[in-house]
Structures are given as structure tokens and as C-alpha cells.
Amino acid sequence: MDIIHLLPDSVANQIAAGEVIQRPASCLKELVENSLDAGATNIQVIVRDAGRTSLQVIDNGSGMSETDARMAFERHATSKIASAQDLFALRTMGFRGEALASICAVAQVEVLTRRETDEVGTRLCISGSHVESQEPCQCPVGTNIKVKNLFFNVPVRRKFLKTDQTELRNLLNEFYHIVLVYPHVQFTFVSNDEIILELPIGTEKQRIEAVFGKGNKPYTAQFVDIKTDTEIISIRGFVGKPETANKNPQQYFFVNGRYMRHPYFHKAVLTAYAGMLPGELNPSYFIYFDINPELIDVNIHPTKTEIKFQDEQTIFQILLATVKESLGKFNLTPSLDFNREGEIEMPLPSQRTDNSASFTTPHVVFDPNYNPFSRTNKTSSKGWEQLYAETREPQLPVNEEEPALFDMALTDITPYQYKGYLIVPCRLGLLLVNQHRAHTCVLYNQYTAQIDLGKGASQQLLFPEVIDFTPDEMVLLQTISEDLRVVGFELDQFSQNSYSISGTPATLNAQDIPNTIHNILHLIRETGANAKDEWRKKIALSLAKDTAIPNGKSLTKEEAQKLLEQLFELPSYRRTPDGQTVVSVITDDEIKRKFDI
Ligand code: ADP
Ligand code: MG
């Protein structure tokens, strides 16, 4: 008996859907891209329960005929390409003809659509790939697609969806990727009947302002323009002034109207800032590339955002030079105001002039053999050191069964303070303790203990502080607000885009509140912490880092002793919770070797 048979379309579609549609955000991307391809100038996204209950996209685009509306949900049905040749000159967002077929395989879909030339529109209902009804209807020109109960027939997938807040953040991030590059299209985002974003038509800069600007000071004032036109590529956009670098930068690349990730080009941007940024801070940027579509390959996996360029090394050079030129020009203006903490290394005035002079024609000075990674040995040597640190480090005792680290009580030792390190003799040699990291470990343990107990000490602020947040930050804050209360924050939503803070953890310095909260949000977002206990740890860590004594501060003898005592009482003290070395030893042998003994 023959055993091979073709799968029914509904099953094949469901399998394909597994790849294309992973979460409500992928649905949003596909539907909004379709609206853009249909020439819409006004697009509304309306979600309920972060798209779990429903996700609706309404556009004023071309609409579809009765037959096309039906065809659109078939697999490999597309109006955008006709032959393989067309793949090399794509100017539309979609082309695979997979999205609608995939969506209708795993949800209940209702479409209302009408073309301008038609008197009546058509209403089509499909559930799990089965057409349930199609009938004429009255509706405006354009397309209105509602996707209900996503994954209703794939319970495993539905279960895998994260909390509503996380999914809503994913939706907003996907939305940002699109709206930032289509400023000439009007967008609205509504979640559970609340308008979260309303974006009028404008320039790219106005769109960035509308998305990320909050309150009184213009967000886009933090940026300088970049622009270059070469035969290979045109680049334009905005890069953050060095002193506005922060821990939570917005970094976006777009190519031909499409968001992309590109770690190699990211490296080019960072290289342009070399020497201008303090350690952990990063610049924000919004960079738009325009390139002949034949020189890029977007025909990769539908959910991937990486794009291959034919001549990446040359583009790297052009991008680097362009960003550097703009930063150079900016350096010449005298109105610099570095009122932030931390050292920012700026080129000397004489070098600045040189810089800007040599970058007036950025696009002609590239070296095709240049390999950025072989030159930026700053990062590689750091990696090298870390690699060896593991093997060089003498074993420090970890628990009580091992011999104690110190021959005498810590209260009998006076720690020597040197550049943020506490130095004390120990059984193995000279012990070096990074003071800030040591205190971070101690505080982290205190904060996690408070969280376990359910209440941390709080200090009331004389005047509540109102802090503005972006929509996705608001969503994240709502998720973690209970946990922030547990560590001592007293906070209430104040308006659609702000929180009022009336109390903080007792250890926190009042002027650091906005920074500390932003750092917490950033750490959670960066590490993708999703479960409650995960983000509680992140809150504790972020707070500990922000409130720990800085390395520059000199301590009294008692303070230094107390810190060491607290540190060595911890169950683990060698590394901070995020893996940074706290304690290091120069062994007696190493010291002897230095003296050829
Ligand atoms: P693709 O976008 O890759 O062509 P889709 O499955 O996303 O595949 O859509 C199939 C087809 O349905 C599109 O090629 C387009 O002709 C039509 N279509 C989808 N959405 C819309 C819309 N909002 N307005 C007009 N036509 C649409
Ligand atoms: Mg599409």
C-alpha cells in the first residue's frame, strides 16, 4: 500500500504559520506591511489584550476585489511578484504570499474590503483556514482585517505567549520599526480602547519626536544630522551627540523603507564615536540607507531582520566616515554642555579642526582592505585578559570547610585604599577588592532579602517627582510596579505617559530617581527578563549598582572594614550577580617573582 499523500492545505498552512506567525507582533508586522504595500496613508492598529483576543488593522489603501480577497488567503498568493526575476528588484515589503494564509490558519479572521471603483465591498470570514462566509457589504475604501483568538487551534502556541505587558511591548517595538520609516503615513495605535500613540504625517525627525519625545524638552535636539550620497549608497539620519549617550539607547537602521538589524554596521557607528563615550554608555541613532535593491538580498527568512549587502566593507567605511564627519562638525560648535557625570574624552581643539578637515569628503577615503575588527583591539584585548583571568586567579575559598581567607580578624586589619580598591593582606597574598562592586554585592543581597520579605524601607519625598516615559516603558512599568513597591518605591500612574514617584528606597539619593528607574527598565529589557523572579533580581541588581558607593569615594577605616566584613559573609563574593570580578589576589609567589626571588 502506498503511504505518501499530500497534506491538506489547512495543515500545510498551519505548519507554515509556525514559522511566519510566532506572536501577535508578527501578525501586526505582516498586516501593517500589507497596508503600506496597498498604498495606505492612514493605518490604525487596534489591539485587545495585547492581540491575544484581537488585533485589527484598518487602512485606506487600495482595497481588494471580491475574488482577490478570497485569493489573498491562499498560500503563495501574491500580487507583488510574478517571477523569480522580480525578487531582485523588490520595492514592496511583502512578496512571499504567505502571511495571510498563515494568519488565517491559526486564527479567526474577518476582512472587510472595498476598492474605490466598486460600489459595494466584500466581507469574508475565515477560521482555521476554512472559509465560513463571504458576502457583499457596505464599507469604506480600503481594508479592515480583524484577527481574533490567535492560536485558538494551537493551544501550545497560545500557552507560549508571554504576559500581556510583554506582548504589548513586542507589538509596540514592531510598530516602531515600521512607523519610524513611514513618516508620510498617519498611524494610530489603540490598546484596550486607549490611544497609545497617535502619529500625524510629518518628516522623519518629527516622527521620531512623536514616538520618543516626552514632555517639554525636544528629544531630537539630542541628535546631529548625517547625510551622504555615493554611487553605491545614500545614507541619511540622525546620530546622538556624544554627551547624550545613555544606557538605554534607541538604535535603528532602515534600508529601503525596511527595518534591519546589522551588527557590522552598528560597529561602524560605534567606531565613529571612538574615544568620545564613557564606558557603558551608548549613542542613539536613526540611520536610513537607500540602495539599489539589486545590491541587497532581503530574500531571507521571513521573520529575520538581517539583510545581506553585496559590498559590506565599503559601506562600513562610508558609514563610519559619514558619522565621524557629523560628529566632528558638531565638536567645533562651542555650545558644548557636558553637565553629566563621568569623563567624556573629547579630541583636543587642534585635533578637532584636523578631524573635520579630513572628513569633508568622506566618501572618497576608504580602504577596501580595512578590517575594523583587526584594528579595534581594545575589545579583543579585553576579551584576552578575561580569558586568562580565569586561569591565573588563585582559588579563593568558597565555604567554611575551606581554610579561612584571613589569618586575623578583619577588625584588626586596616585596609589600604588605592584608586577605588581596598587592599588587605590575606593568607594567599595581597587581596584587592573593588569597592563599588563589593558594595553592589552587599546591597544586592539586602535588596533580594527585602523582596523576599515583601517590604523594603521607603523614604517619603517632600515633593512627588513626575517622570515621563515612552509608551513601551509605560507598559513595562505597569508590569513591574508591584515589585518596585516591594523594594521601597511608591509610585502611581500620573498620566498616559508619566508616573509620579512619592517615595523611594531609603538608600536612594533623591536626584538619582529618574536615572535609577530608567536603568532598571533598561536592564530588564536588555536581558529579556520575563518571569517575575527574574525581573525582581534585575530590580535588585540595578538598584544595588546605582546605590553602591562609587569607586572614587574614600572610606573611613571603619567603613572599609565593615564593607569587607559584610562582603566576606556573603555566600558568594567573588563576582557580582552579573559576573564582574569583585575580588582578586596577587599571590606571594607573584610578588616574589617580581623581585626574582
Ligand atoms: P504578500 O504580502 O507577500 O503578497 P500576503 O499573504 O501578506 O502576501 O498578502 C497576499 C495578497 O493580498 C497581497 O499580495 C495583496 O495583493 C493582498 N493584500 C493583503 N493585504 C492587503 C491590504 N491591506 N490591502 C490590499 N491588498 C492586500
Ligand atoms: Mg504581506
Short mmCIF file of C-alpha atoms in Angstrom, two decimals, residues 28 35 39 53 66 107 145 151 198 240 300 314 363 494 548 577:
data_model
loop_
_atom_site.label_atom_id
_atom_site.label_comp_id
_atom_site.label_asym_id
_atom_site.label_seq_id
_atom_site.Cartn_x
_atom_site.Cartn_y
_atom_site.Cartn_z
CA LEU A 28 0.96 43.22 13.32
CA SER A 35 -1.45 48.07 4.23
CA GLY A 39 -0.58 52.44 -0.66
CA THR A 53 -8.17 38.48 21.96
CA GLU A 66 -14.22 40.08 -4.13
CA ALA A 107 -6.88 32.42 13.98
CA ILE A 145 -8.73 42.98 8.88
CA PHE A 151 -3.60 30.35 18.04
CA GLU A 198 -1.20 58.98 17.50
CA GLY A 240 23.12 61.18 19.13
CA ILE A 300 15.93 35.54 3.78
CA THR A 314 32.81 49.64 1.57
CA HIS A 363 33.11 59.06 0.58
CA PHE A 494 0.09 60.11 36.76
CA ALA A 548 26.54 51.31 45.87
CA PRO A 577 25.48 38.91 40.12
#
